Amino acid sequence: MRKAMTFGKFAFRYCFSRTIVLLLKSRPGHNILGHLMRKLSIVFITLFIFSIYYNALPSHAQDETEQVRISAIKVSGNRRVSEGTVLSYLPVQIGDVVSQGGLSQSLERLFATNMFKDIKLDFDGSVLTVTIVENPIINRVNIEGNDVISDERLLEVIDVQPRRVYNRQLALEASARLLDVYRAGGRFAAVVEPKIIELNDNRVDLVFEVDEGPLIQITSIVFSGNENFTDRALRQAVVSREKRWWAFLTPNDKYDEGRLDYDVRLLRQYYLSRGYADINISRARGGLLPDRSGFVITFLIDEGVRYKVNNITVTSEIENIDLDALKKLMTFGDDSWYDVRRLEQGLLDISNQLGVFGYAFVDVTPEIKTDPATGMLDVAINIGQARRNFVERIEFVDNTRTLDSVIRREFELVEGDAFNQLKLDRSVRNVRNLGYFSKVDVQNIRGSSADQTITRVTVEEQSTGDFSIGVGYSSLDKTSLTLGINERNFLGTGRRASASISTSDTQTDFVLGLTQPYLFGRDLTGSLDVFKAKSNANNTSTNRTGVDLGARFNAANDVYHSITYGISSSKITNTSTTATSVTGENGKSLLKSAVSYAIGRDTRDSRFDPTEGFFAEISETFSGVGGDVNFLRSNLRGGYYKPYLFKSLVLGVKGRVGHISGLGDDVTQSERFFLGGRDVRGFDLNGIGPRDTGSGGAVGGNNIYSGTIEVVSNLGVTKDAGVRWTVFSDFGSVWATDFPSGVTKPDDETMRNSLGFGILWNTVIGPLSFYWAKPLAEQSHDNTKTFQFSIGTRL
């Protein structure tokens, strides 16, 4: 006020003084009065304009800097938010000295809570009045106009719940998240508009109106600068795919910025694995066509020179290391073309070998020197300083179901041991062979000191329970039903519990089993199986009840031993009116008491889905420890697996040979070998071998052999899909019976074989297997089956 008054006095004095000056400057002979009136009119107009401007200023502007001590604070307009909550956000309190202009911080703090739509702060004397208008409460959240993506998924993405305070920023952020979801699915023309429907009691319904727009896919993938590889070859190297009418199940034809970065890395890997060490790929560019009908992706490539490896040197800051032996681990093949995959594998082999020596943390650094003029490059590998390490701690991560002790007992290393990479690798293989985990990763971390190592084992648990159900029809069994459950990790303890029942017009089987690993706290696995079976198969009716007890233990160098004792009682009757063969068991009640022993060696990286290694096993079963059945059964089986193309393709060979002799007695039908089904795909279960000339049922044989040669690969298939393909050839035969009368070709040992193709798919419900096989060599009395399907572990 004082400043305003001072300025008014100044203006008045100025106008008055200007008038006097004008009067004094007036010269005789002039119309002094008229001249004075013109000048005074200008002055009064100026004063009039100033008064209008001055009176138009807000009244509180006069108090902007006036300091007021707050004597009280009043809150008005609040209905849902308590007065105490409002006061808690105010940075001023009763007794503080503030000005009207100094309350701006208080406004900012209150608006930052997102609880208020409008706020006004005024002084009434020394009383600060806070007048608020609260933001409404969300009553309901709806999404309208969406067809491609469900309400449930979209509501989960925006994460806006009823009874939450509404504000405009909340709605805009939720709309942006919805647009991100649609763009990730290739719908770049999608529009999301948030709207509110006002209700009573300061509530609103929040509605997101969605226009999903068309699906915009990749119409073309273009490569520029590629001289040594065709566009078609490079398109196979990337994940993104051009739109095709028949490829409606893959999402890779939808434009995705994140996938383009991955495509660039894949292209670099493609060139680096083929000798192009100087490859340079500019970031891929995706352009939306003018009519918004699709995207065109362009990769800019500078291939450079293709190199061969000239010289490999290995230097080490660790003393007493055989550098020549380490150098031999680095190989680039006979053609010597540079391949980054071979380089990485060689570095890994060197690191693992140093780990065998006890060095857990070693910097193995390659240096590549290229010579474009000659097309040759040198690889210099330097091994940094390191100290021998000891295991400080072993940690297990993400085993939410399986007990730590179940995993720990598979480890050959314990806390305090000297670090050994070879033992660690074997331990990891043991954990994988449990079959409880879909992924087992190991990371070695520096411990509390330079010579201490923390081994962290991260697992990803998978379903260990196999539930099988099968429905079928055949001319022999008519309609059949099979139910089974097998839990390999019961309650996370590592115990196996199983129960199965199968029933049909011809057979009913019931089996209960339990396996206890590390029996009596030792490396000994005990098993117990109780079974009861009733069947009308192979021209006979069989009732059998029995118990099997077993124990297994491991020895050095991947060697294992197992011993089993089984006792069973059976009564077998020939039921076929058309059967002409002799079973050797007709009408007899027989007690079988048998002991089995097996010894083998298994170096496979996985028993369930091997990619490398071998196994070999020989087993003998002697029946005659009391009882009525006497025989000696011998079995020999083995397999070998070799990975190629960095484990993207695996060649597997496996087979078995078996023979049974009667030890003075004839071998009865139920003890013979049967062949078909899984062993030789393309043939029905028990579909190969001698058959009854009357009923056509399989009678089995005393001799058997079978084998498989197969290739399993994921080449050409996206790895994330969990799908692989296989091409295989199966072969085998079964022959010779001690009762050849009434049997079709009892001594025919002709080899049967088949050729087939299969799909292996790892799903959340377990591994699925689909096989199509065509018999190439068969006998007229064999039973064939072209298609097979199974759910469960692949053995």
PDB file of N, CA and C in Angstrom, residues 492-527:
ATOM      1  N   GLY A 492       8.984 -83.083  -2.379  1.00  0.00           N
ATOM      2  CA  GLY A 492      10.288 -82.447  -2.457  1.00  0.00           C
ATOM      3  C   GLY A 492      11.391 -83.195  -1.754  1.00  0.00           C
ATOM      4  N   THR A 493      11.155 -84.452  -1.396  1.00  0.00           N
ATOM      5  CA  THR A 493      12.145 -85.223  -0.642  1.00  0.00           C
ATOM      6  C   THR A 493      13.019 -86.085  -1.541  1.00  0.00           C
ATOM      7  N   GLY A 494      12.739 -86.130  -2.835  1.00  0.00           N
ATOM      8  CA  GLY A 494      13.496 -86.987  -3.738  1.00  0.00           C
ATOM      9  C   GLY A 494      12.978 -88.407  -3.802  1.00  0.00           C
ATOM     10  N   ARG A 495      11.965 -88.729  -3.041  1.00  0.00           N
ATOM     11  CA  ARG A 495      11.391 -90.080  -3.091  1.00  0.00           C
ATOM     12  C   ARG A 495      10.501 -90.212  -4.325  1.00  0.00           C
ATOM     13  N   ARG A 496      10.450 -91.408  -4.862  1.00  0.00           N
ATOM     14  CA  ARG A 496       9.545 -91.688  -5.976  1.00  0.00           C
ATOM     15  C   ARG A 496       8.368 -92.487  -5.464  1.00  0.00           C
ATOM     16  N   ALA A 497       7.177 -92.023  -5.795  1.00  0.00           N
ATOM     17  CA  ALA A 497       5.956 -92.744  -5.455  1.00  0.00           C
ATOM     18  C   ALA A 497       5.130 -92.887  -6.726  1.00  0.00           C
ATOM     19  N   SER A 498       4.648 -94.071  -6.986  1.00  0.00           N
ATOM     20  CA  SER A 498       3.905 -94.293  -8.217  1.00  0.00           C
ATOM     21  C   SER A 498       2.744 -95.225  -7.971  1.00  0.00           C
ATOM     22  N   ALA A 499       1.735 -95.035  -8.774  1.00  0.00           N
ATOM     23  CA  ALA A 499       0.571 -95.923  -8.765  1.00  0.00           C
ATOM     24  C   ALA A 499      -0.027 -95.899 -10.158  1.00  0.00           C
ATOM     25  N   SER A 500      -0.391 -97.060 -10.637  1.00  0.00           N
ATOM     26  CA  SER A 500      -0.980 -97.117 -11.965  1.00  0.00           C
ATOM     27  C   SER A 500      -1.992 -98.244 -12.031  1.00  0.00           C
ATOM     28  N   ILE A 501      -2.984 -98.015 -12.846  1.00  0.00           N
ATOM     29  CA  ILE A 501      -3.990 -99.034 -13.095  1.00  0.00           C
ATOM     30  C   ILE A 501      -4.375 -98.958 -14.561  1.00  0.00           C
ATOM     31  N   SER A 502      -4.427-100.091 -15.177  1.00  0.00           N
ATOM     32  CA  SER A 502      -4.853-100.143 -16.573  1.00  0.00           C
ATOM     33  C   SER A 502      -5.871-101.265 -16.704  1.00  0.00           C
ATOM     34  N   THR A 503      -6.890-100.976 -17.457  1.00  0.00           N
ATOM     35  CA  THR A 503      -7.948-101.961 -17.608  1.00  0.00           C
ATOM     36  C   THR A 503      -8.480-101.948 -19.025  1.00  0.00           C
ATOM     37  N   SER A 504      -8.857-103.116 -19.486  1.00  0.00           N
ATOM     38  CA  SER A 504      -9.449-103.262 -20.815  1.00  0.00           C
ATOM     39  C   SER A 504     -10.250-104.553 -20.810  1.00  0.00           C
ATOM     40  N   ASP A 505     -10.735-104.911 -21.951  1.00  0.00           N
ATOM     41  CA  ASP A 505     -11.472-106.165 -22.054  1.00  0.00           C
ATOM     42  C   ASP A 505     -10.563-107.361 -21.796  1.00  0.00           C
ATOM     43  N   THR A 506      -9.251-107.147 -21.901  1.00  0.00           N
ATOM     44  CA  THR A 506      -8.337-108.288 -21.806  1.00  0.00           C
ATOM     45  C   THR A 506      -7.358-108.196 -20.645  1.00  0.00           C
ATOM     46  N   GLN A 507      -7.223-107.009 -19.971  1.00  0.00           N
ATOM     47  CA  GLN A 507      -6.147-106.896 -18.989  1.00  0.00           C
ATOM     48  C   GLN A 507      -6.469-105.864 -17.926  1.00  0.00           C
ATOM     49  N   THR A 508      -6.041-106.159 -16.685  1.00  0.00           N
ATOM     50  CA  THR A 508      -6.114-105.204 -15.568  1.00  0.00           C
ATOM     51  C   THR A 508      -4.825-105.322 -14.767  1.00  0.00           C
ATOM     52  N   ASP A 509      -4.135-104.215 -14.624  1.00  0.00           N
ATOM     53  CA  ASP A 509      -2.875-104.176 -13.878  1.00  0.00           C
ATOM     54  C   ASP A 509      -2.951-103.087 -12.825  1.00  0.00           C
ATOM     55  N   PHE A 510      -2.405-103.384 -11.644  1.00  0.00           N
ATOM     56  CA  PHE A 510      -2.314-102.397 -10.569  1.00  0.00           C
ATOM     57  C   PHE A 510      -0.920-102.496  -9.955  1.00  0.00           C
ATOM     58  N   VAL A 511      -0.242-101.348  -9.872  1.00  0.00           N
ATOM     59  CA  VAL A 511       1.129-101.327  -9.359  1.00  0.00           C
ATOM     60  C   VAL A 511       1.291-100.155  -8.404  1.00  0.00           C
ATOM     61  N   LEU A 512       1.909-100.426  -7.237  1.00  0.00           N
ATOM     62  CA  LEU A 512       2.314 -99.394  -6.282  1.00  0.00           C
ATOM     63  C   LEU A 512       3.825 -99.462  -6.121  1.00  0.00           C
ATOM     64  N   GLY A 513       4.494 -98.298  -6.165  1.00  0.00           N
ATOM     65  CA  GLY A 513       5.944 -98.301  -6.055  1.00  0.00           C
ATOM     66  C   GLY A 513       6.448 -97.170  -5.186  1.00  0.00           C
ATOM     67  N   LEU A 514       7.566 -97.392  -4.523  1.00  0.00           N
ATOM     68  CA  LEU A 514       8.213 -96.375  -3.690  1.00  0.00           C
ATOM     69  C   LEU A 514       9.722 -96.552  -3.799  1.00  0.00           C
ATOM     70  N   THR A 515      10.430 -95.433  -4.004  1.00  0.00           N
ATOM     71  CA  THR A 515      11.888 -95.452  -4.088  1.00  0.00           C
ATOM     72  C   THR A 515      12.450 -94.445  -3.095  1.00  0.00           C
ATOM     73  N   GLN A 516      13.405 -94.890  -2.298  1.00  0.00           N
ATOM     74  CA  GLN A 516      14.039 -94.041  -1.296  1.00  0.00           C
ATOM     75  C   GLN A 516      15.515 -93.859  -1.638  1.00  0.00           C
ATOM     76  N   PRO A 517      15.902 -92.642  -2.088  1.00  0.00           N
ATOM     77  CA  PRO A 517      17.333 -92.407  -2.348  1.00  0.00           C
ATOM     78  C   PRO A 517      18.087 -92.203  -1.037  1.00  0.00           C
ATOM     79  N   TYR A 518      19.368 -92.462  -1.075  1.00  0.00           N
ATOM     80  CA  TYR A 518      20.261 -92.294   0.083  1.00  0.00           C
ATOM     81  C   TYR A 518      19.695 -93.015   1.308  1.00  0.00           C
ATOM     82  N   LEU A 519      19.429 -94.287   1.087  1.00  0.00           N
ATOM     83  CA  LEU A 519      18.903 -95.136   2.143  1.00  0.00           C
ATOM     84  C   LEU A 519      19.941 -95.275   3.254  1.00  0.00           C
ATOM     85  N   PHE A 520      19.480 -95.158   4.497  1.00  0.00           N
ATOM     86  CA  PHE A 520      20.346 -95.243   5.685  1.00  0.00           C
ATOM     87  C   PHE A 520      21.446 -94.178   5.674  1.00  0.00           C
ATOM     88  N   GLY A 521      21.192 -93.062   4.981  1.00  0.00           N
ATOM     89  CA  GLY A 521      22.165 -91.989   4.934  1.00  0.00           C
ATOM     90  C   GLY A 521      23.372 -92.272   4.073  1.00  0.00           C
ATOM     91  N   ARG A 522      23.302 -93.285   3.252  1.00  0.00           N
ATOM     92  CA  ARG A 522      24.420 -93.654   2.383  1.00  0.00           C
ATOM     93  C   ARG A 522      24.024 -93.479   0.923  1.00  0.00           C
ATOM     94  N   ASP A 523      25.033 -93.550   0.057  1.00  0.00           N
ATOM     95  CA  ASP A 523      24.769 -93.438  -1.372  1.00  0.00           C
ATOM     96  C   ASP A 523      24.172 -94.747  -1.879  1.00  0.00           C
ATOM     97  N   LEU A 524      22.969 -95.007  -1.404  1.00  0.00           N
ATOM     98  CA  LEU A 524      22.284 -96.255  -1.696  1.00  0.00           C
ATOM     99  C   LEU A 524      20.812 -95.944  -1.920  1.00  0.00           C
ATOM    100  N   THR A 525      20.281 -96.397  -3.050  1.00  0.00           N
ATOM    101  CA  THR A 525      18.881 -96.154  -3.382  1.00  0.00           C
ATOM    102  C   THR A 525      18.104 -97.447  -3.221  1.00  0.00           C
ATOM    103  N   GLY A 526      17.085 -97.409  -2.367  1.00  0.00           N
ATOM    104  CA  GLY A 526      16.237 -98.578  -2.152  1.00  0.00           C
ATOM    105  C   GLY A 526      14.894 -98.416  -2.837  1.00  0.00           C
ATOM    106  N   SER A 527      14.321 -99.521  -3.295  1.00  0.00           N
ATOM    107  CA  SER A 527      13.038 -99.460  -3.989  1.00  0.00           C
ATOM    108  C   SER A 527      12.149-100.615  -3.566  1.00  0.00           C
TER     109      SER A 527
END
